[in-house]
mmCIF file of N, CA and C in Angstrom:
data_model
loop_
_atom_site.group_PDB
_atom_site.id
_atom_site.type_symbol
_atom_site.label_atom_id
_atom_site.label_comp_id
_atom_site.label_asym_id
_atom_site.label_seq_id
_atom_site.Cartn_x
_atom_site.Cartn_y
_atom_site.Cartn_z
ATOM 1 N N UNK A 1 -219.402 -89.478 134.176
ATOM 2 C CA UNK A 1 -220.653 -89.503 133.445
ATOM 3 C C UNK A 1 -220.434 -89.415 131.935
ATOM 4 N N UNK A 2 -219.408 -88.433 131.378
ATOM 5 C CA UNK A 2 -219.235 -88.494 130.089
ATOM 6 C C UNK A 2 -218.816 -89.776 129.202
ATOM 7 N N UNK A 3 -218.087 -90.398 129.810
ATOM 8 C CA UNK A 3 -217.662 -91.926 129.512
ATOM 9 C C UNK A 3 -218.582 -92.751 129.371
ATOM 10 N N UNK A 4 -220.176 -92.947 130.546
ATOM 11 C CA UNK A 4 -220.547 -94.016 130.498
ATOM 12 C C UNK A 4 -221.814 -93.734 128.978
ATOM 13 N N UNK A 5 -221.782 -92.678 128.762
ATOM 14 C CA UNK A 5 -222.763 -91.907 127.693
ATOM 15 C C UNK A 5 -221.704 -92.018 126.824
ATOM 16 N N UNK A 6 -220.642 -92.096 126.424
ATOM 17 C CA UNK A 6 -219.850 -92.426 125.516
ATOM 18 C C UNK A 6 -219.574 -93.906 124.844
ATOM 19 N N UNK A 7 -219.467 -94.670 126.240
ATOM 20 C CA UNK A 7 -220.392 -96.515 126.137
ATOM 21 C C UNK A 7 -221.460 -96.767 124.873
ATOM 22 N N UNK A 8 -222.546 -95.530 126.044
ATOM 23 C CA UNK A 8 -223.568 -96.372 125.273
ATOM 24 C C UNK A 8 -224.251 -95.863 123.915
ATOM 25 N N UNK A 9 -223.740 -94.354 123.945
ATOM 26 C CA UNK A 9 -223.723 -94.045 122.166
ATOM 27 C C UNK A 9 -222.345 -95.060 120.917
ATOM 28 N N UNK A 10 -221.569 -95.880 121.533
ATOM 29 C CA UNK A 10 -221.026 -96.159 120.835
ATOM 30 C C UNK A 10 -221.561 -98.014 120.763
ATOM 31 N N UNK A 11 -222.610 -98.174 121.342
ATOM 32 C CA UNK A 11 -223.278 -99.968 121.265
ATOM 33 C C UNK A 11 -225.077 -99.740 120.815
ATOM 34 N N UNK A 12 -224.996 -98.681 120.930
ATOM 35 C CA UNK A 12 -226.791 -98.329 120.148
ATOM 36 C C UNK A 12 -226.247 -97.795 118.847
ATOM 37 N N UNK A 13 -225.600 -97.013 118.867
ATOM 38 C CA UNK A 13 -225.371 -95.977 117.460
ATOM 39 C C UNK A 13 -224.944 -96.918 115.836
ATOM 40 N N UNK A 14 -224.425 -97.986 116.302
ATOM 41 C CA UNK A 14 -224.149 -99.220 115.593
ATOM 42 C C UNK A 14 -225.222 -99.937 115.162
ATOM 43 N N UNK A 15 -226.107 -100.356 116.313
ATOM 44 C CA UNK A 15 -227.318 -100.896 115.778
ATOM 45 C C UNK A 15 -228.191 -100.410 115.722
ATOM 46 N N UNK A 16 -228.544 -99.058 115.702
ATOM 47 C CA UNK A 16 -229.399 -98.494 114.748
ATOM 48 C C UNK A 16 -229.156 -98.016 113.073
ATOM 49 N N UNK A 17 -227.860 -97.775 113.031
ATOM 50 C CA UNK A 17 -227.482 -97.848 111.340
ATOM 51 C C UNK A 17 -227.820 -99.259 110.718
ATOM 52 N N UNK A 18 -227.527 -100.298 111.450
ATOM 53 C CA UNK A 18 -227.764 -101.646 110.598
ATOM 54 C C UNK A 18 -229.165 -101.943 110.628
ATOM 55 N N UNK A 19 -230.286 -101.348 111.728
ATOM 56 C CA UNK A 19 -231.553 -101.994 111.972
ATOM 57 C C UNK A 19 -232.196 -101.761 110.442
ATOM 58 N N UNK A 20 -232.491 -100.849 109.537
ATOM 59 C CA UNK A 20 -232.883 -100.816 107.825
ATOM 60 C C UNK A 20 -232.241 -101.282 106.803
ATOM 61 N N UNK A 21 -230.767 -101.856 106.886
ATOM 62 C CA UNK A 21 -230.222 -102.722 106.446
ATOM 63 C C UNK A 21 -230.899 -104.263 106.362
ATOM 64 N N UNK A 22 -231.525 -104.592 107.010
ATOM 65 C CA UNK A 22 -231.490 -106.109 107.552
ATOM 66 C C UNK A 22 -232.758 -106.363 106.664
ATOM 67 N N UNK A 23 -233.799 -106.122 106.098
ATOM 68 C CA UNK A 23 -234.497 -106.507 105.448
ATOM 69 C C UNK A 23 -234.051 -106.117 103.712
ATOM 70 N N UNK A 24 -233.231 -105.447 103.532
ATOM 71 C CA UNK A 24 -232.911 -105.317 102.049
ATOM 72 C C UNK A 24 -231.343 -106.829 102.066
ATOM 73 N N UNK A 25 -231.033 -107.533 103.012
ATOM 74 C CA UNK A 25 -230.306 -108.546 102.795
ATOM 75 C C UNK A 25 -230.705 -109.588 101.797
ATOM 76 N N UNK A 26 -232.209 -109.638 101.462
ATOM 77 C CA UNK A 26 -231.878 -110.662 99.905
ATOM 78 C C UNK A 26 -232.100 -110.468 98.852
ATOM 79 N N UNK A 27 -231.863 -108.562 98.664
ATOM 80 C CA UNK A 27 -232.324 -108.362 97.707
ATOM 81 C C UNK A 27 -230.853 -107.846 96.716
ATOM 82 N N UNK A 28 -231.313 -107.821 95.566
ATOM 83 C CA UNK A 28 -229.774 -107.513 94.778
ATOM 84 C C UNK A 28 -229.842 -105.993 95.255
ATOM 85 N N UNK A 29 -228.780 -104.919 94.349
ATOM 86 C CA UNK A 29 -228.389 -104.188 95.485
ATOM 87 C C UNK A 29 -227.337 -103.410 94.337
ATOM 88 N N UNK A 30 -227.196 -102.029 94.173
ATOM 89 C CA UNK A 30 -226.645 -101.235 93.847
ATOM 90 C C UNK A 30 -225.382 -100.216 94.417
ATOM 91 N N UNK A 31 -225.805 -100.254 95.937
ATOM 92 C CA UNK A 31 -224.620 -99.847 96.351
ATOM 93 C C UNK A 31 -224.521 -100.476 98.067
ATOM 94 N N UNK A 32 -223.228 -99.622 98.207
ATOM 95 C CA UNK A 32 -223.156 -99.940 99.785
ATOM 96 C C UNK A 32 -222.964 -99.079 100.301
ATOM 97 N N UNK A 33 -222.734 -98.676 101.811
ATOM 98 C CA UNK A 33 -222.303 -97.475 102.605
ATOM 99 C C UNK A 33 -222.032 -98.486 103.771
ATOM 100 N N UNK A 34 -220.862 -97.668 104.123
ATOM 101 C CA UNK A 34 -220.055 -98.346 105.597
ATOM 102 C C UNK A 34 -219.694 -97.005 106.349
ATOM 103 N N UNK A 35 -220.031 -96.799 107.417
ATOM 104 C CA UNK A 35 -219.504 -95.897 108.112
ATOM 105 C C UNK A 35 -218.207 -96.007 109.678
ATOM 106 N N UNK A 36 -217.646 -95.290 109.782
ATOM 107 C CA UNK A 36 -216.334 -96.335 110.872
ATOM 108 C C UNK A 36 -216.435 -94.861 111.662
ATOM 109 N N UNK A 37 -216.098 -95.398 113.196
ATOM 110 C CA UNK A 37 -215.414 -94.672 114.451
ATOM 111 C C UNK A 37 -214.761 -95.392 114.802
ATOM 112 N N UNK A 38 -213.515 -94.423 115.167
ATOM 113 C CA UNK A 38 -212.460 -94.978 116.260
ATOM 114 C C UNK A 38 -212.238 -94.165 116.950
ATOM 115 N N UNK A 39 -211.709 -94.507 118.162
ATOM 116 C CA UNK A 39 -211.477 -92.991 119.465
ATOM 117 C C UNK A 39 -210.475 -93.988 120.094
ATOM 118 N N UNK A 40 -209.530 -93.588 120.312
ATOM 119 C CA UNK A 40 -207.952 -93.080 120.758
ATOM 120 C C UNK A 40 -207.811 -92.423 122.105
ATOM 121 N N UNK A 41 -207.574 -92.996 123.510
ATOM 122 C CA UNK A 41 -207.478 -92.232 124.172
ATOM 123 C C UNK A 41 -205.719 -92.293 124.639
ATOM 124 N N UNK A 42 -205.269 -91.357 124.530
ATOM 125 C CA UNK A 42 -203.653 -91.152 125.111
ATOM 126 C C UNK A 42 -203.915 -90.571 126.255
ATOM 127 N N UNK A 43 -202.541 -90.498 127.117
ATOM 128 C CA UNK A 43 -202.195 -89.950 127.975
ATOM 129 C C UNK A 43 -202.920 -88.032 127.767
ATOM 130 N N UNK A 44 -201.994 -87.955 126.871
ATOM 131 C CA UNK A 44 -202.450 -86.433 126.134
ATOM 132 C C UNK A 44 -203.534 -85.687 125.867
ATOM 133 N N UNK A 45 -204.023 -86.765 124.825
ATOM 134 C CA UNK A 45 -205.281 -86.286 123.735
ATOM 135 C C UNK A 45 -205.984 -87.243 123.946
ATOM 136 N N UNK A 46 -206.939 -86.609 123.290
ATOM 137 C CA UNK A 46 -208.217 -87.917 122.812
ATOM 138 C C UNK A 46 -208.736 -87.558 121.262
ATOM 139 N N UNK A 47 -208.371 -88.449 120.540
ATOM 140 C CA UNK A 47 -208.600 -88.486 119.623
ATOM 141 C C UNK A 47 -209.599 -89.230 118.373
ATOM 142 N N UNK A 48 -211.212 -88.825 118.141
ATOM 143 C CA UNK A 48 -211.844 -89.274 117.654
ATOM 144 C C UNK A 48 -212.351 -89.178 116.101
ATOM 145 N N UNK A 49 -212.202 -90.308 115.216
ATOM 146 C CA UNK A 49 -211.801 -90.504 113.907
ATOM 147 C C UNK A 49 -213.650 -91.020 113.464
ATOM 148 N N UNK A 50 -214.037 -90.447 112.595
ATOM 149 C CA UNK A 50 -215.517 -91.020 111.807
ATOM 150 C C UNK A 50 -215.013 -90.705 110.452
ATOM 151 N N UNK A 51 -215.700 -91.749 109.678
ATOM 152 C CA UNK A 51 -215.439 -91.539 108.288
ATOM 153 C C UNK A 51 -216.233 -92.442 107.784
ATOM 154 N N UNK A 52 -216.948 -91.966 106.574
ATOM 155 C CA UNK A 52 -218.186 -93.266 105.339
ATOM 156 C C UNK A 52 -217.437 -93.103 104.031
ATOM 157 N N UNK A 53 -217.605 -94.463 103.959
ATOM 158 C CA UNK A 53 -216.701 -94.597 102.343
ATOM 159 C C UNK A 53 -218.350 -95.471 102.034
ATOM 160 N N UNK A 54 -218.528 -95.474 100.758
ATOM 161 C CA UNK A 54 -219.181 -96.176 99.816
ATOM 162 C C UNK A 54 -218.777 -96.490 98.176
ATOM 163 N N UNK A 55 -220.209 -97.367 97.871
ATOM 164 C CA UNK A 55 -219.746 -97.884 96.591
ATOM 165 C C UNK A 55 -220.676 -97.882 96.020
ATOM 166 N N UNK A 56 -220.315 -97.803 94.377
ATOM 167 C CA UNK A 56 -221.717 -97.639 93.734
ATOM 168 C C UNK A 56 -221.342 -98.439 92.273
ATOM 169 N N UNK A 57 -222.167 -99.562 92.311
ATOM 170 C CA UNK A 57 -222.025 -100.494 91.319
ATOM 171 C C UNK A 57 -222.694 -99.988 89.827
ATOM 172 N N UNK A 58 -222.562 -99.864 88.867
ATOM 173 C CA UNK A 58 -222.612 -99.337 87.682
ATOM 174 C C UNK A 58 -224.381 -100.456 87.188
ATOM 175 N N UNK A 59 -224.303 -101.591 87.484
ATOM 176 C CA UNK A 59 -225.385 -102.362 87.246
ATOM 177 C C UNK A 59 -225.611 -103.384 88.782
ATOM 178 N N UNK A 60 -227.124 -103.762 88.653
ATOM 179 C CA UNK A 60 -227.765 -104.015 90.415
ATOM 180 C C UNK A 60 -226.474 -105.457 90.783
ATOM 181 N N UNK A 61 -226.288 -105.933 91.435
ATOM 182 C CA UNK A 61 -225.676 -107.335 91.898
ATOM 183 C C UNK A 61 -226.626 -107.765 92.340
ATOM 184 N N UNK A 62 -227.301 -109.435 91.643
ATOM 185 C CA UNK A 62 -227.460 -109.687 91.604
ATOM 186 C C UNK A 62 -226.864 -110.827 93.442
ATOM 187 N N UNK A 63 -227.313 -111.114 94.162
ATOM 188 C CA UNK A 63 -227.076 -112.091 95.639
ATOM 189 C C UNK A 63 -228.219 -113.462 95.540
ATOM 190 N N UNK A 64 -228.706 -113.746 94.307
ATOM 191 C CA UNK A 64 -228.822 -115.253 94.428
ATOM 192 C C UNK A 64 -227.716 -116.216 94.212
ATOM 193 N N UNK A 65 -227.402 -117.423 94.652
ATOM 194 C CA UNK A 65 -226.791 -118.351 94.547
ATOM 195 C C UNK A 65 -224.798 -117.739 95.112
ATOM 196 N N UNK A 66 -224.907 -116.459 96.048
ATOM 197 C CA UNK A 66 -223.949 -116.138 95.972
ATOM 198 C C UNK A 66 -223.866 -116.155 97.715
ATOM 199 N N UNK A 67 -222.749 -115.960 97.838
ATOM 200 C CA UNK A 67 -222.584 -115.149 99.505
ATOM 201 C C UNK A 67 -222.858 -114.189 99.502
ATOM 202 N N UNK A 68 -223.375 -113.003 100.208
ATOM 203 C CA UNK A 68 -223.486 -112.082 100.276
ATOM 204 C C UNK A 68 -222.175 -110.981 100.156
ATOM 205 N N UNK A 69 -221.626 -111.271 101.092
ATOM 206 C CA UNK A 69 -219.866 -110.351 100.856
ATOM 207 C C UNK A 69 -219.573 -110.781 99.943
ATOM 208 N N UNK A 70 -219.569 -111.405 98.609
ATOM 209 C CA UNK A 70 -219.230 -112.213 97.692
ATOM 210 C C UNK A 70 -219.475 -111.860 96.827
ATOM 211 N N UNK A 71 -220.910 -111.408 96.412
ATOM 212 C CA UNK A 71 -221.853 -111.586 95.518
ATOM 213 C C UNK A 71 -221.288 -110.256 94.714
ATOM 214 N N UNK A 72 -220.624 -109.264 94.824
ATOM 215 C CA UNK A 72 -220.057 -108.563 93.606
ATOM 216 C C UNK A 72 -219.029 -108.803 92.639
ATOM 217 N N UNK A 73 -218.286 -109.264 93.603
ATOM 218 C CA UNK A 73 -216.716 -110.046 93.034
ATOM 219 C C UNK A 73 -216.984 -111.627 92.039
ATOM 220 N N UNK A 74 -217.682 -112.340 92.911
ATOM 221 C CA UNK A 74 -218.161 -113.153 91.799
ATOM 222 C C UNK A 74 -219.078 -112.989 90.536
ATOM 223 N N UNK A 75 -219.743 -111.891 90.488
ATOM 224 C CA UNK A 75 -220.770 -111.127 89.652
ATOM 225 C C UNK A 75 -219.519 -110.613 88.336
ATOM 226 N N UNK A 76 -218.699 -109.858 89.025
ATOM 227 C CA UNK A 76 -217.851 -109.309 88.302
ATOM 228 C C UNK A 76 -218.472 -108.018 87.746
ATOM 229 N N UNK A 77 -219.011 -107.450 89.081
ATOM 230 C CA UNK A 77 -219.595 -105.967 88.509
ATOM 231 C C UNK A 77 -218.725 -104.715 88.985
ATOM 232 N N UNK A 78 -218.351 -103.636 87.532
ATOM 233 C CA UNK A 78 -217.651 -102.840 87.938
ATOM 234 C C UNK A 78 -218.445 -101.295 88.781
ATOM 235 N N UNK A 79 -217.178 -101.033 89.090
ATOM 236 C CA UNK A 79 -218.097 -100.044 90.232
ATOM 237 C C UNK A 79 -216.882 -98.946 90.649
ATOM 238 N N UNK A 80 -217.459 -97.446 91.061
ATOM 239 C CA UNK A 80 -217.168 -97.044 91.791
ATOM 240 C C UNK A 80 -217.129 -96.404 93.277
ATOM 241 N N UNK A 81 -215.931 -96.307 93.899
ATOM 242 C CA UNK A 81 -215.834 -96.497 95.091
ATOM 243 C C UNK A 81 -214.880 -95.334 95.611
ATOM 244 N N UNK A 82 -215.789 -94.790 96.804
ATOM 245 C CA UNK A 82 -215.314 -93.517 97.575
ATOM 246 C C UNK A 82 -214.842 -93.987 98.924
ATOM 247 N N UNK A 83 -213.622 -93.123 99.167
ATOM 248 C CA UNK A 83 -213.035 -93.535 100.324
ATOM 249 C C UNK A 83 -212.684 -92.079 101.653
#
């Protein structure tokens, strides 16, 4: 039972962080946040890793005429970034 509740917090828990994301996609944009899990199962241990790094652009980026994953690097906006 713990496993299959381990499933399915790890295929909802994903798309509920992105579901308020999805309408700020065409707008320019000041920072980002990414959050990561990984889980490791050994023989031994089990080992489960979470961690959020973000970024915070100094001026908005601008995502007209750009790609989106793109649109800072081609902007050429400096920024800092936590890991």
């Amino acid at each position: 039972m713990i496993k299959r509740t381990s499933k399915i917090t790890r295929c909802i828990l994903p798309a509920a962080l992105l579901l308020p994301t999805v309408g700020a996609l065409a707008d320019e944009y000041q920072w980002e946040l990414s959050g990561h899990y990984n889980q490791i199962d050994t023989p031994t241990t089990d080992i489960d890793n979470v961690s959020v790094s973000g970024t915070y652009y100094f001026s908005p980026v601008e995502t007209r005429d750009h790609p989106l994953a793109e649109a800072a690097f081609l902007e050429r906006e400096s920024n800092l970034r936590t890991l």
